[in-house]
mmCIF file of C-alpha atoms and ligand atoms in Angstrom:
data_model
loop_
_atom_site.group_PDB
_atom_site.id
_atom_site.type_symbol
_atom_site.label_atom_id
_atom_site.label_comp_id
_atom_site.label_asym_id
_atom_site.label_seq_id
_atom_site.Cartn_x
_atom_site.Cartn_y
_atom_site.Cartn_z
ATOM 1 C CA MET Q 1 -30.278 -17.547 -22.669
ATOM 2 C CA PRO Q 2 -26.658 -17.649 -21.252
ATOM 3 C CA GLN Q 3 -26.265 -19.611 -17.923
ATOM 4 C CA THR Q 4 -24.506 -17.572 -15.148
ATOM 5 C CA LEU Q 5 -23.116 -19.107 -11.806
ATOM 6 C CA PRO Q 6 -24.327 -17.692 -8.648
ATOM 7 C CA ASN Q 7 -22.014 -16.675 -5.608
ATOM 8 C CA TYR Q 8 -18.828 -17.673 -7.529
ATOM 9 C CA PRO Q 9 -15.588 -17.624 -5.610
ATOM 10 C CA LEU Q 10 -12.895 -15.150 -6.969
ATOM 11 C CA THR Q 11 -10.347 -15.584 -4.440
ATOM 12 C CA ARG Q 12 -8.283 -17.876 -6.680
ATOM 13 C CA LEU Q 13 -9.015 -15.640 -9.735
ATOM 14 C CA ASN Q 14 -7.168 -12.584 -8.473
ATOM 15 C CA THR Q 15 -3.344 -12.733 -7.928
ATOM 16 C CA PHE Q 16 -3.646 -10.628 -4.778
ATOM 17 C CA GLY Q 17 -5.487 -13.622 -3.217
ATOM 18 C CA LEU Q 18 -8.205 -11.206 -1.802
ATOM 19 C CA GLN Q 19 -11.253 -12.966 -0.312
ATOM 20 C CA SER Q 20 -13.978 -12.289 -2.788
ATOM 21 C CA ALA Q 21 -16.917 -13.696 -4.625
ATOM 22 C CA ALA Q 22 -19.071 -12.615 -7.604
ATOM 23 C CA GLU Q 23 -23.004 -12.410 -7.129
ATOM 24 C CA GLN Q 24 -23.124 -13.801 -10.791
ATOM 25 C CA PHE Q 25 -20.358 -15.132 -12.826
ATOM 26 C CA ILE Q 26 -19.913 -16.368 -16.571
ATOM 27 C CA ALA Q 27 -16.901 -17.468 -18.371
ATOM 28 C CA ILE Q 28 -16.635 -15.952 -22.089
ATOM 29 C CA ASP Q 29 -14.880 -18.292 -24.403
ATOM 30 C CA ASP Q 30 -16.497 -17.175 -27.546
ATOM 31 C CA VAL Q 31 -17.769 -13.758 -28.823
ATOM 32 C CA ALA Q 32 -21.355 -15.240 -29.452
ATOM 33 C CA THR Q 33 -21.721 -15.951 -25.685
ATOM 34 C CA LEU Q 34 -20.726 -12.373 -24.965
ATOM 35 C CA GLN Q 35 -23.226 -11.152 -27.623
ATOM 36 C CA SER Q 36 -25.959 -13.142 -26.202
ATOM 37 C CA CYS Q 37 -25.255 -11.689 -22.618
ATOM 38 C CA ILE Q 38 -25.424 -8.286 -24.274
ATOM 39 C CA ALA Q 39 -28.794 -9.024 -25.793
ATOM 40 C CA ASP Q 40 -30.363 -10.362 -22.467
ATOM 41 C CA PRO Q 41 -32.234 -7.593 -20.729
ATOM 42 C CA ALA Q 42 -32.106 -9.407 -17.319
ATOM 43 C CA LEU Q 43 -28.322 -9.648 -17.438
ATOM 44 C CA ARG Q 44 -27.974 -6.257 -18.860
ATOM 45 C CA SER Q 45 -29.905 -4.857 -15.855
ATOM 46 C CA LEU Q 46 -26.909 -5.811 -13.503
ATOM 47 C CA PRO Q 47 -23.689 -4.077 -13.116
ATOM 48 C CA TRP Q 48 -21.053 -5.758 -15.300
ATOM 49 C CA HIS Q 49 -17.362 -6.439 -14.469
ATOM 50 C CA ILE Q 50 -14.902 -7.704 -16.975
ATOM 51 C CA LEU Q 51 -12.234 -9.891 -15.472
ATOM 52 C CA GLY Q 52 -8.916 -10.864 -17.316
ATOM 53 C CA GLY Q 53 -6.023 -12.434 -15.308
ATOM 54 C CA GLY Q 54 -7.068 -10.609 -12.088
ATOM 55 C CA SER Q 55 -3.486 -9.368 -11.585
ATOM 56 C CA ASN Q 56 -4.193 -5.679 -11.265
ATOM 57 C CA LEU Q 57 -7.376 -5.655 -9.071
ATOM 58 C CA VAL Q 58 -8.436 -4.985 -5.598
ATOM 59 C CA LEU Q 59 -11.620 -6.938 -5.192
ATOM 60 C CA PRO Q 60 -14.349 -6.332 -2.460
ATOM 61 C CA GLU Q 61 -15.720 -9.311 -0.436
ATOM 62 C CA LEU Q 62 -18.706 -9.379 -2.659
ATOM 63 C CA VAL Q 63 -18.803 -8.129 -6.292
ATOM 64 C CA HIS Q 64 -22.376 -7.039 -7.067
ATOM 65 C CA GLY Q 65 -23.763 -7.819 -10.427
ATOM 66 C CA LEU Q 66 -22.153 -9.972 -13.150
ATOM 67 C CA VAL Q 67 -18.473 -10.868 -13.570
ATOM 68 C CA LEU Q 68 -17.452 -11.821 -17.077
ATOM 69 C CA LYS Q 69 -14.294 -13.713 -17.213
ATOM 70 C CA MET Q 70 -12.506 -13.277 -20.627
ATOM 71 C CA ASP Q 71 -11.418 -16.620 -21.798
ATOM 72 C CA LEU Q 72 -11.267 -15.910 -25.595
ATOM 73 C CA LEU Q 73 -8.189 -17.838 -26.965
ATOM 74 C CA GLY Q 74 -6.219 -17.652 -30.283
ATOM 75 C CA LYS Q 75 -3.048 -16.027 -31.658
ATOM 76 C CA TYR Q 76 -1.810 -15.712 -35.284
ATOM 77 C CA LEU Q 77 0.305 -13.811 -37.701
ATOM 78 C CA GLN Q 78 -2.380 -11.546 -39.231
ATOM 79 C CA ALA Q 79 -0.303 -9.770 -41.846
ATOM 80 C CA GLU Q 80 3.214 -8.977 -42.861
ATOM 81 C CA ASP Q 81 4.680 -6.187 -44.899
ATOM 82 C CA ASP Q 82 8.191 -5.262 -45.715
ATOM 83 C CA ASP Q 83 8.763 -3.564 -42.444
ATOM 84 C CA ALA Q 84 6.866 -5.503 -39.894
ATOM 85 C CA TRP Q 85 4.942 -8.461 -38.613
ATOM 86 C CA TYR Q 86 1.348 -7.814 -37.383
ATOM 87 C CA ILE Q 87 0.489 -10.469 -34.693
ATOM 88 C CA ALA Q 88 -2.996 -10.776 -33.227
ATOM 89 C CA ALA Q 89 -4.037 -12.384 -30.037
ATOM 90 C CA ALA Q 90 -7.336 -12.885 -28.322
ATOM 91 C CA ALA Q 91 -8.209 -11.102 -25.089
ATOM 92 C CA GLY Q 92 -7.947 -14.285 -22.937
ATOM 93 C CA GLU Q 93 -4.386 -15.253 -24.002
ATOM 94 C CA ASN Q 94 -1.945 -15.395 -21.132
ATOM 95 C CA TRP Q 95 0.386 -12.365 -21.655
ATOM 96 C CA HIS Q 96 3.720 -13.998 -20.750
ATOM 97 C CA GLN Q 97 2.989 -17.168 -22.831
ATOM 98 C CA PHE Q 98 2.026 -14.906 -25.809
ATOM 99 C CA VAL Q 99 5.365 -12.895 -25.438
ATOM 100 C CA GLN Q 100 7.378 -16.146 -25.293
ATOM 101 C CA TRP Q 101 5.531 -17.505 -28.280
ATOM 102 C CA THR Q 102 6.261 -14.360 -30.394
ATOM 103 C CA LEU Q 103 9.966 -14.745 -29.484
ATOM 104 C CA ALA Q 104 10.015 -18.458 -30.366
ATOM 105 C CA GLN Q 105 8.685 -17.476 -33.972
ATOM 106 C CA GLY Q 106 11.496 -15.003 -34.196
ATOM 107 C CA TRP Q 107 9.512 -11.820 -33.726
ATOM 108 C CA GLY Q 108 11.212 -9.603 -31.272
ATOM 109 C CA GLY Q 109 9.863 -6.471 -29.583
ATOM 110 C CA LEU Q 110 7.994 -7.643 -26.507
ATOM 111 C CA GLU Q 111 10.890 -9.240 -24.673
ATOM 112 C CA ASN Q 112 11.212 -6.587 -21.989
ATOM 113 C CA LEU Q 113 7.658 -7.219 -20.990
ATOM 114 C CA SER Q 114 8.316 -10.988 -20.225
ATOM 115 C CA LEU Q 115 6.750 -12.360 -16.988
ATOM 116 C CA ILE Q 116 4.131 -9.529 -16.463
ATOM 117 C CA PRO Q 117 1.125 -11.322 -15.021
ATOM 118 C CA GLY Q 118 -2.235 -11.050 -16.666
ATOM 119 C CA THR Q 119 -3.819 -11.255 -20.207
ATOM 120 C CA VAL Q 120 -3.352 -9.805 -23.650
ATOM 121 C CA GLY Q 121 -6.791 -8.150 -23.237
ATOM 122 C CA ALA Q 122 -5.811 -6.470 -20.145
ATOM 123 C CA SER Q 123 -2.485 -5.194 -21.413
ATOM 124 C CA PRO Q 124 -3.722 -2.157 -23.210
ATOM 125 C CA VAL Q 125 -5.909 -1.027 -20.394
ATOM 126 C CA GLN Q 126 -3.051 0.095 -18.212
ATOM 127 C CA ASN Q 127 -0.565 0.294 -20.995
ATOM 128 C CA ILE Q 128 1.621 -2.288 -19.223
ATOM 129 C CA GLY Q 129 5.289 -1.285 -19.201
ATOM 130 C CA ALA Q 130 8.720 -2.553 -17.816
ATOM 131 C CA TYR Q 131 12.276 -2.118 -18.347
ATOM 132 C CA GLY Q 132 11.920 0.877 -20.734
ATOM 133 C CA VAL Q 133 9.189 -0.506 -22.974
ATOM 134 C CA GLU Q 134 5.402 0.057 -22.807
ATOM 135 C CA ILE Q 135 3.000 -1.974 -24.993
ATOM 136 C CA LYS Q 136 2.070 1.517 -26.752
ATOM 137 C CA ASP Q 137 5.472 1.116 -28.528
ATOM 138 C CA TYR Q 138 4.651 -2.063 -30.399
ATOM 139 C CA PHE Q 139 0.626 -1.645 -30.346
ATOM 140 C CA HIS Q 140 -1.007 -1.619 -33.838
ATOM 141 C CA GLN Q 141 -4.776 -1.780 -33.046
ATOM 142 C CA LEU Q 142 -7.421 -3.603 -31.101
ATOM 143 C CA SER Q 143 -10.923 -4.648 -31.591
ATOM 144 C CA ALA Q 144 -13.661 -4.100 -28.686
ATOM 145 C CA ILE Q 145 -17.267 -4.711 -28.402
ATOM 146 C CA HIS Q 146 -19.627 -2.083 -26.758
ATOM 147 C CA LEU Q 147 -21.243 -3.643 -23.801
ATOM 148 C CA HIS Q 148 -24.545 -1.885 -24.257
ATOM 149 C CA THR Q 149 -24.924 -1.706 -28.053
ATOM 150 C CA GLY Q 150 -22.832 -4.665 -29.221
ATOM 151 C CA GLU Q 151 -21.122 -2.488 -31.797
ATOM 152 C CA ILE Q 152 -17.696 -3.769 -32.512
ATOM 153 C CA ARG Q 153 -15.031 -1.257 -33.468
ATOM 154 C CA THR Q 154 -11.412 -0.875 -33.910
ATOM 155 C CA PHE Q 155 -9.238 1.303 -31.894
ATOM 156 C CA GLY Q 156 -5.978 2.552 -33.409
ATOM 157 C CA LEU Q 157 -3.047 3.865 -31.434
ATOM 158 C CA SER Q 158 -4.162 7.426 -31.003
ATOM 159 C CA ASP Q 159 -7.793 6.182 -30.112
ATOM 160 C CA CYS Q 160 -6.365 4.454 -27.145
ATOM 161 C CA GLN Q 161 -4.986 7.548 -25.508
ATOM 162 C CA PHE Q 162 -1.992 5.689 -23.903
ATOM 163 C CA ALA Q 163 -0.077 7.250 -21.198
ATOM 164 C CA TYR Q 164 1.931 6.081 -18.262
ATOM 165 C CA ARG Q 165 -0.086 3.084 -16.800
ATOM 166 C CA ASP Q 166 -3.083 4.632 -18.465
ATOM 167 C CA SER Q 167 -5.450 4.511 -21.506
ATOM 168 C CA ILE Q 168 -8.934 5.489 -22.544
ATOM 169 C CA PHE Q 169 -10.170 2.194 -21.172
ATOM 170 C CA LYS Q 170 -9.476 3.327 -17.564
ATOM 171 C CA HIS Q 171 -11.831 6.469 -18.059
ATOM 172 C CA SER Q 172 -15.486 7.035 -18.800
ATOM 173 C CA ALA Q 173 -15.245 7.213 -22.635
ATOM 174 C CA GLY Q 174 -13.725 3.742 -22.532
ATOM 175 C CA LEU Q 175 -15.257 1.839 -19.631
ATOM 176 C CA ASP Q 176 -18.090 0.281 -21.713
ATOM 177 C CA TRP Q 177 -15.761 -1.090 -24.271
ATOM 178 C CA CYS Q 178 -14.635 -4.696 -23.796
ATOM 179 C CA ILE Q 179 -11.343 -5.708 -25.561
ATOM 180 C CA LEU Q 180 -11.721 -8.789 -27.744
ATOM 181 C CA GLU Q 181 -8.456 -8.955 -29.718
ATOM 182 C CA VAL Q 182 -5.086 -6.914 -29.770
ATOM 183 C CA VAL Q 183 -2.872 -6.740 -32.723
ATOM 184 C CA PHE Q 184 0.840 -5.759 -32.270
ATOM 185 C CA ARG Q 185 3.291 -4.486 -34.854
ATOM 186 C CA LEU Q 186 6.745 -6.189 -34.451
ATOM 187 C CA PRO Q 187 9.240 -4.410 -36.795
ATOM 188 C CA LYS Q 188 11.629 -6.460 -38.772
ATOM 189 C CA ASN Q 189 14.515 -4.317 -37.927
ATOM 190 C CA HIS Q 190 13.863 -4.451 -34.309
ATOM 191 C CA GLN Q 191 16.319 -2.602 -32.169
ATOM 192 C CA VAL Q 192 16.623 -4.204 -28.578
ATOM 193 C CA LYS Q 193 16.436 -1.922 -25.565
ATOM 194 C CA THR Q 194 18.902 -2.566 -22.831
ATOM 195 C CA SER Q 195 19.228 0.786 -21.460
ATOM 196 C CA TYR Q 196 17.506 0.038 -18.174
ATOM 197 C CA GLY Q 197 20.362 -0.692 -15.805
ATOM 198 C CA ASP Q 198 19.137 -3.850 -14.240
ATOM 199 C CA ILE Q 199 18.952 -5.500 -17.652
ATOM 200 C CA GLU Q 200 22.475 -4.786 -18.705
ATOM 201 C CA LYS Q 201 23.697 -6.008 -15.312
ATOM 202 C CA ALA Q 202 21.667 -9.242 -15.623
ATOM 203 C CA LEU Q 203 22.894 -9.884 -19.142
ATOM 204 C CA ALA Q 204 26.440 -9.454 -17.800
ATOM 205 C CA GLU Q 205 25.797 -11.741 -14.736
ATOM 206 C CA LEU Q 206 24.258 -14.490 -16.972
ATOM 207 C CA GLY Q 207 26.939 -14.164 -19.610
ATOM 208 C CA LEU Q 208 24.313 -13.315 -22.223
ATOM 209 C CA SER Q 209 24.454 -11.275 -25.360
ATOM 210 C CA ALA Q 210 21.857 -8.551 -26.212
ATOM 211 C CA THR Q 211 19.527 -10.582 -28.367
ATOM 212 C CA ALA Q 212 15.600 -10.589 -27.856
ATOM 213 C CA HIS Q 213 15.773 -14.051 -26.482
ATOM 214 C CA HIS Q 214 18.392 -13.303 -24.005
ATOM 215 C CA ILE Q 215 16.796 -10.045 -22.875
ATOM 216 C CA ALA Q 216 13.689 -12.038 -22.054
ATOM 217 C CA GLN Q 217 15.850 -14.372 -19.945
ATOM 218 C CA ALA Q 218 17.431 -11.454 -18.322
ATOM 219 C CA VAL Q 219 14.090 -9.717 -17.527
ATOM 220 C CA ILE Q 220 12.776 -13.122 -16.162
ATOM 221 C CA HIS Q 221 15.842 -13.299 -13.972
ATOM 222 C CA VAL Q 222 15.468 -9.697 -12.597
ATOM 223 C CA ARG Q 223 11.718 -10.056 -12.003
ATOM 224 C CA GLN Q 224 12.159 -13.352 -10.191
ATOM 225 C CA ARG Q 225 14.701 -11.810 -7.832
ATOM 226 C CA LYS Q 226 12.801 -8.728 -7.117
ATOM 227 C CA LEU Q 227 9.063 -9.287 -7.439
ATOM 228 C CA PRO Q 228 6.965 -11.813 -5.306
ATOM 229 C CA ASP Q 229 5.488 -14.722 -7.370
ATOM 230 C CA PRO Q 230 1.797 -14.288 -6.954
ATOM 231 C CA ALA Q 231 1.604 -18.192 -6.739
ATOM 232 C CA GLN Q 232 3.718 -17.907 -3.543
ATOM 233 C CA ILE Q 233 2.554 -14.718 -2.099
ATOM 234 C CA GLY Q 234 -0.468 -12.797 -3.161
ATOM 235 C CA ASN Q 235 0.205 -9.333 -4.834
ATOM 236 C CA ALA Q 236 -0.992 -7.130 -7.669
ATOM 237 C CA GLY Q 237 2.456 -5.923 -8.902
ATOM 238 C CA SER Q 238 3.405 -2.346 -8.181
ATOM 239 C CA TYR Q 239 0.734 -1.119 -5.888
ATOM 240 C CA PHE Q 240 1.583 2.614 -6.460
ATOM 241 C CA LYS Q 241 2.463 4.543 -9.529
ATOM 242 C CA ASN Q 242 5.708 6.416 -9.819
ATOM 243 C CA PRO Q 243 4.518 10.030 -9.058
ATOM 244 C CA ILE Q 244 5.024 12.723 -11.904
ATOM 245 C CA ILE Q 245 5.647 16.004 -10.311
ATOM 246 C CA PRO Q 246 6.730 19.508 -11.454
ATOM 247 C CA ALA Q 247 10.452 19.675 -12.358
ATOM 248 C CA GLU Q 248 11.042 22.603 -9.890
ATOM 249 C CA GLN Q 249 9.555 20.598 -7.038
ATOM 250 C CA ALA Q 250 11.849 17.628 -7.846
ATOM 251 C CA THR Q 251 14.893 20.039 -7.845
ATOM 252 C CA ALA Q 252 13.915 21.421 -4.528
ATOM 253 C CA LEU Q 253 13.305 17.870 -3.004
ATOM 254 C CA GLN Q 254 16.629 16.806 -4.332
ATOM 255 C CA ALA Q 255 18.320 19.502 -2.533
ATOM 256 C CA GLN Q 256 16.829 18.346 0.740
ATOM 257 C CA HIS Q 257 17.272 14.613 -0.124
ATOM 258 C CA PRO Q 258 20.223 14.095 -2.367
ATOM 259 C CA ALA Q 259 19.779 10.381 -2.819
ATOM 260 C CA LEU Q 260 16.244 11.057 -4.317
ATOM 261 C CA VAL Q 261 15.830 8.666 -7.338
ATOM 262 C CA MET Q 262 14.135 10.757 -10.130
ATOM 263 C CA TYR Q 263 13.803 10.453 -13.948
ATOM 264 C CA PRO Q 264 13.383 13.870 -15.685
ATOM 265 C CA LEU Q 265 10.478 13.450 -18.360
ATOM 266 C CA ASP Q 266 10.701 16.836 -20.057
ATOM 267 C CA ALA Q 267 11.492 20.480 -19.057
ATOM 268 C CA GLN Q 268 8.466 20.701 -16.727
ATOM 269 C CA HIS Q 269 8.064 17.039 -15.372
ATOM 270 C CA THR Q 270 10.001 14.711 -13.366
ATOM 271 C CA LYS Q 271 9.110 11.201 -12.328
ATOM 272 C CA LEU Q 272 10.102 9.971 -8.909
ATOM 273 C CA ALA Q 273 10.759 6.333 -7.826
ATOM 274 C CA ALA Q 274 7.784 5.642 -5.424
ATOM 275 C CA GLY Q 275 9.713 2.633 -4.209
ATOM 276 C CA TRP Q 276 12.454 4.894 -2.936
ATOM 277 C CA LEU Q 277 9.967 7.220 -1.316
ATOM 278 C CA ILE Q 278 8.157 4.385 0.502
ATOM 279 C CA GLU Q 279 11.314 2.816 1.599
ATOM 280 C CA GLN Q 280 12.583 6.036 3.044
ATOM 281 C CA ALA Q 281 9.144 6.436 4.715
ATOM 282 C CA GLY Q 282 9.920 3.218 6.690
ATOM 283 C CA TRP Q 283 7.436 0.929 4.839
ATOM 284 C CA LYS Q 284 9.726 -1.472 3.079
ATOM 285 C CA GLY Q 285 9.200 -4.966 4.534
ATOM 286 C CA ARG Q 286 6.701 -3.579 7.067
ATOM 287 C CA GLN Q 287 3.235 -5.239 7.750
ATOM 288 C CA LEU Q 288 -0.052 -3.661 8.804
ATOM 289 C CA GLY Q 289 -2.508 -6.428 9.660
ATOM 290 C CA SER Q 290 -2.527 -9.077 6.951
ATOM 291 C CA VAL Q 291 -0.930 -6.925 4.293
ATOM 292 C CA GLY Q 292 2.538 -5.320 4.028
ATOM 293 C CA MET Q 293 4.994 -3.642 1.595
ATOM 294 C CA PHE Q 294 7.393 -6.307 0.045
ATOM 295 C CA ALA Q 295 10.783 -6.605 1.632
ATOM 296 C CA LYS Q 296 12.711 -6.685 -1.769
ATOM 297 C CA GLN Q 297 10.567 -3.986 -3.579
ATOM 298 C CA ALA Q 298 8.739 -1.473 -1.525
ATOM 299 C CA LEU Q 299 6.333 -0.499 -4.422
ATOM 300 C CA VAL Q 300 4.575 -3.868 -4.167
ATOM 301 C CA MET Q 301 1.940 -4.644 -1.578
ATOM 302 C CA VAL Q 302 1.692 -8.328 -0.521
ATOM 303 C CA ASN Q 303 -1.015 -10.456 1.135
ATOM 304 C CA HIS Q 304 0.407 -12.236 4.041
ATOM 305 C CA GLY Q 305 -2.831 -14.336 4.250
ATOM 306 C CA GLY Q 306 -6.582 -13.828 4.426
ATOM 307 C CA ALA Q 307 -6.645 -10.154 3.366
ATOM 308 C CA GLY Q 308 -9.573 -8.222 2.136
ATOM 309 C CA GLN Q 309 -10.161 -5.121 0.275
ATOM 310 C CA ARG Q 310 -10.334 -3.113 3.586
ATOM 311 C CA ASP Q 311 -6.984 -4.276 4.719
ATOM 312 C CA VAL Q 312 -5.451 -3.101 1.518
ATOM 313 C CA LYS Q 313 -7.196 0.277 1.524
ATOM 314 C CA THR Q 314 -6.141 0.868 5.168
ATOM 315 C CA LEU Q 315 -2.307 0.108 4.319
ATOM 316 C CA GLU Q 316 -2.722 2.267 1.131
ATOM 317 C CA ALA Q 317 -3.858 5.282 3.233
ATOM 318 C CA ALA Q 318 -1.117 4.885 5.800
ATOM 319 C CA VAL Q 319 1.709 4.734 3.268
ATOM 320 C CA GLN Q 320 0.302 7.661 1.369
ATOM 321 C CA ARG Q 321 0.049 9.628 4.514
ATOM 322 C CA ASP Q 322 3.521 8.923 5.482
ATOM 323 C CA VAL Q 323 5.064 9.703 2.078
ATOM 324 C CA LEU Q 324 2.994 12.882 1.866
ATOM 325 C CA ASN Q 325 4.090 14.099 5.368
ATOM 326 C CA GLN Q 326 7.767 13.338 4.646
ATOM 327 C CA PHE Q 327 8.169 14.427 1.069
ATOM 328 C CA GLY Q 328 5.006 16.493 0.235
ATOM 329 C CA VAL Q 329 4.239 14.099 -2.696
ATOM 330 C CA MET Q 330 1.010 12.185 -2.968
ATOM 331 C CA ILE Q 331 1.339 8.688 -4.398
ATOM 332 C CA GLU Q 332 -1.580 7.176 -6.262
ATOM 333 C CA SER Q 333 -2.585 3.586 -6.150
ATOM 334 C CA GLU Q 334 -2.247 1.633 -9.438
ATOM 335 C CA PRO Q 335 -4.500 -1.492 -9.348
ATOM 336 C CA ILE Q 336 -8.197 -0.987 -10.184
ATOM 337 C CA CYS Q 337 -10.431 -1.099 -7.097
ATOM 338 C CA TRP Q 338 -13.776 -2.733 -7.786
ATOM 339 C CA GLN Q 339 -16.727 -1.373 -5.532
HETATM 340 N N1 EPU I 1 13.620 1.734 -5.182
HETATM 341 C C1 EPU I 1 14.023 1.730 -3.835
HETATM 342 N N2 EPU I 1 13.543 0.940 -2.869
HETATM 343 C C2 EPU I 1 12.543 0.000 -3.452
HETATM 344 C C3 EPU I 1 12.237 -0.009 -4.722
HETATM 345 C C4 EPU I 1 12.767 0.778 -5.637
HETATM 346 O O1 EPU I 1 14.862 2.604 -3.531
HETATM 347 O O2 EPU I 1 12.138 -0.666 -2.525
HETATM 348 C C5 EPU I 1 14.442 2.658 -6.214
HETATM 349 C C6 EPU I 1 15.672 2.111 -6.582
HETATM 350 O O3 EPU I 1 16.493 3.119 -6.752
HETATM 351 C C7 EPU I 1 15.413 1.660 -8.083
HETATM 352 C C8 EPU I 1 14.308 2.486 -8.486
HETATM 353 O O4 EPU I 1 13.509 2.804 -7.321
HETATM 354 O O5 EPU I 1 16.503 1.644 -8.859
HETATM 355 C C9 EPU I 1 13.508 1.903 -9.645
HETATM 356 O O6 EPU I 1 13.102 0.631 -9.055
HETATM 357 P P1 EPU I 1 12.656 -0.695 -10.118
HETATM 358 O O7 EPU I 1 13.710 -0.691 -11.187
HETATM 359 O O8 EPU I 1 12.424 -1.719 -9.291
HETATM 360 O O9 EPU I 1 11.433 0.050 -10.791
HETATM 361 P P2 EPU I 1 10.059 0.720 -10.175
HETATM 362 O O10 EPU I 1 10.033 2.053 -10.697
HETATM 363 O O11 EPU I 1 9.994 0.419 -8.757
HETATM 364 C C10 EPU I 1 8.641 0.252 -12.271
HETATM 365 C C11 EPU I 1 7.400 -0.317 -12.716
HETATM 366 C C12 EPU I 1 7.471 -1.988 -12.547
HETATM 367 C C13 EPU I 1 8.478 -2.483 -13.622
HETATM 368 C C14 EPU I 1 9.852 -1.722 -13.223
HETATM 369 C C15 EPU I 1 10.848 -2.030 -14.348
HETATM 370 C C16 EPU I 1 5.615 1.195 -12.086
HETATM 371 C C17 EPU I 1 4.486 1.523 -11.066
HETATM 372 N N3 EPU I 1 6.289 0.030 -11.858
HETATM 373 O O12 EPU I 1 8.943 -0.104 -10.941
HETATM 374 O O13 EPU I 1 6.199 -2.360 -12.966
HETATM 375 O O14 EPU I 1 8.557 -3.865 -13.685
HETATM 376 O O15 EPU I 1 9.629 -0.252 -13.191
HETATM 377 O O16 EPU I 1 10.684 -1.312 -15.391
HETATM 378 O O17 EPU I 1 5.940 1.883 -12.897
HETATM 379 C C18 EPU I 1 3.917 -3.251 -12.207
HETATM 380 O O18 EPU I 1 3.559 -2.198 -12.835
HETATM 381 O O19 EPU I 1 3.343 -4.032 -11.559
HETATM 382 C C19 EPU I 1 5.510 -3.384 -12.170
HETATM 383 C C20 EPU I 1 6.035 -4.165 -11.504
#
């Protein structure tokens, strides 16, 4: 029978640094351990929570039930054809280290996603994205195990229902699947993407050319300048999603606020920069209790020390209210909030 650890501290296992503990905890470093948990009726009677790098979570003081920390490791070239390399990585691999390893092998594609905290297994859940690239652009397939039946199945690109910061794994049809391994398709004729302004500027500043390696360096440079390092100050990356609103509403808002930062998506939809809205609403660098919106990037909530879930939700509501009052736009939180 798998051995779980009671009352296990999670404060250091979430990048936000929120005070939290798990009622029961187990580290999963091989699939057989997970399978024996699934087969154990006493464990199965508890609520289950899968923990990766803990970089996109808002944890409560006490997580009821069992927390399973995904520590599965391994990465390898699974296959190769004339057009692409197929690279597999186990769910517990650190995302940034995995990306740097692919680049060191000469396989470009994931460079714009350098320095994103978290694990490979968590990357499809919110379809991580940065600087004009999302993992769906290089995703091939993944394998996942059903937490009730133990069935192992493969999810292809369309099965994952990827969208902006979203996938099936955030919705009821996907919640009972635990990702074991992800396979990426990295094309041999990879075309780098430098269209995101910050990257072009950073390449020029650093005197670098637009190779996959150099883009990784530029991305690391930009992220280190703008985003707080969770090792120094607790955070979960962007706290809010950039809202997608009807194009007509965006045009009307722009007439009122000519400096509005917006990205037309198609004829009907426009994405707004939530960081701009939050800054205009006066929250950039402002604190409420033990949490605040980061001074260099208003989209990121930071823990100034000792914060818990309630502090986070109180600031979330205050920022949402002020942005809604000023712009008539509701911004939604991005990290997953465990109850
Ligand atoms: N802006 C402001 N004030 C701010 C922040 C942003 O006015 O305090 C405006 C600026 O005009 C800026 C624009 O918003 O040019 C966009 O800002 P930025 O390039 O920093 O990107 P973002 O839209 O704020 C998104 C992602 C980030 C990702 C960057 C780069 C979301 C929720 N966030 O942020 O992802 O790194 O683009 O691609 O889509 C994350 O998800 O945790 C994350 C960090």
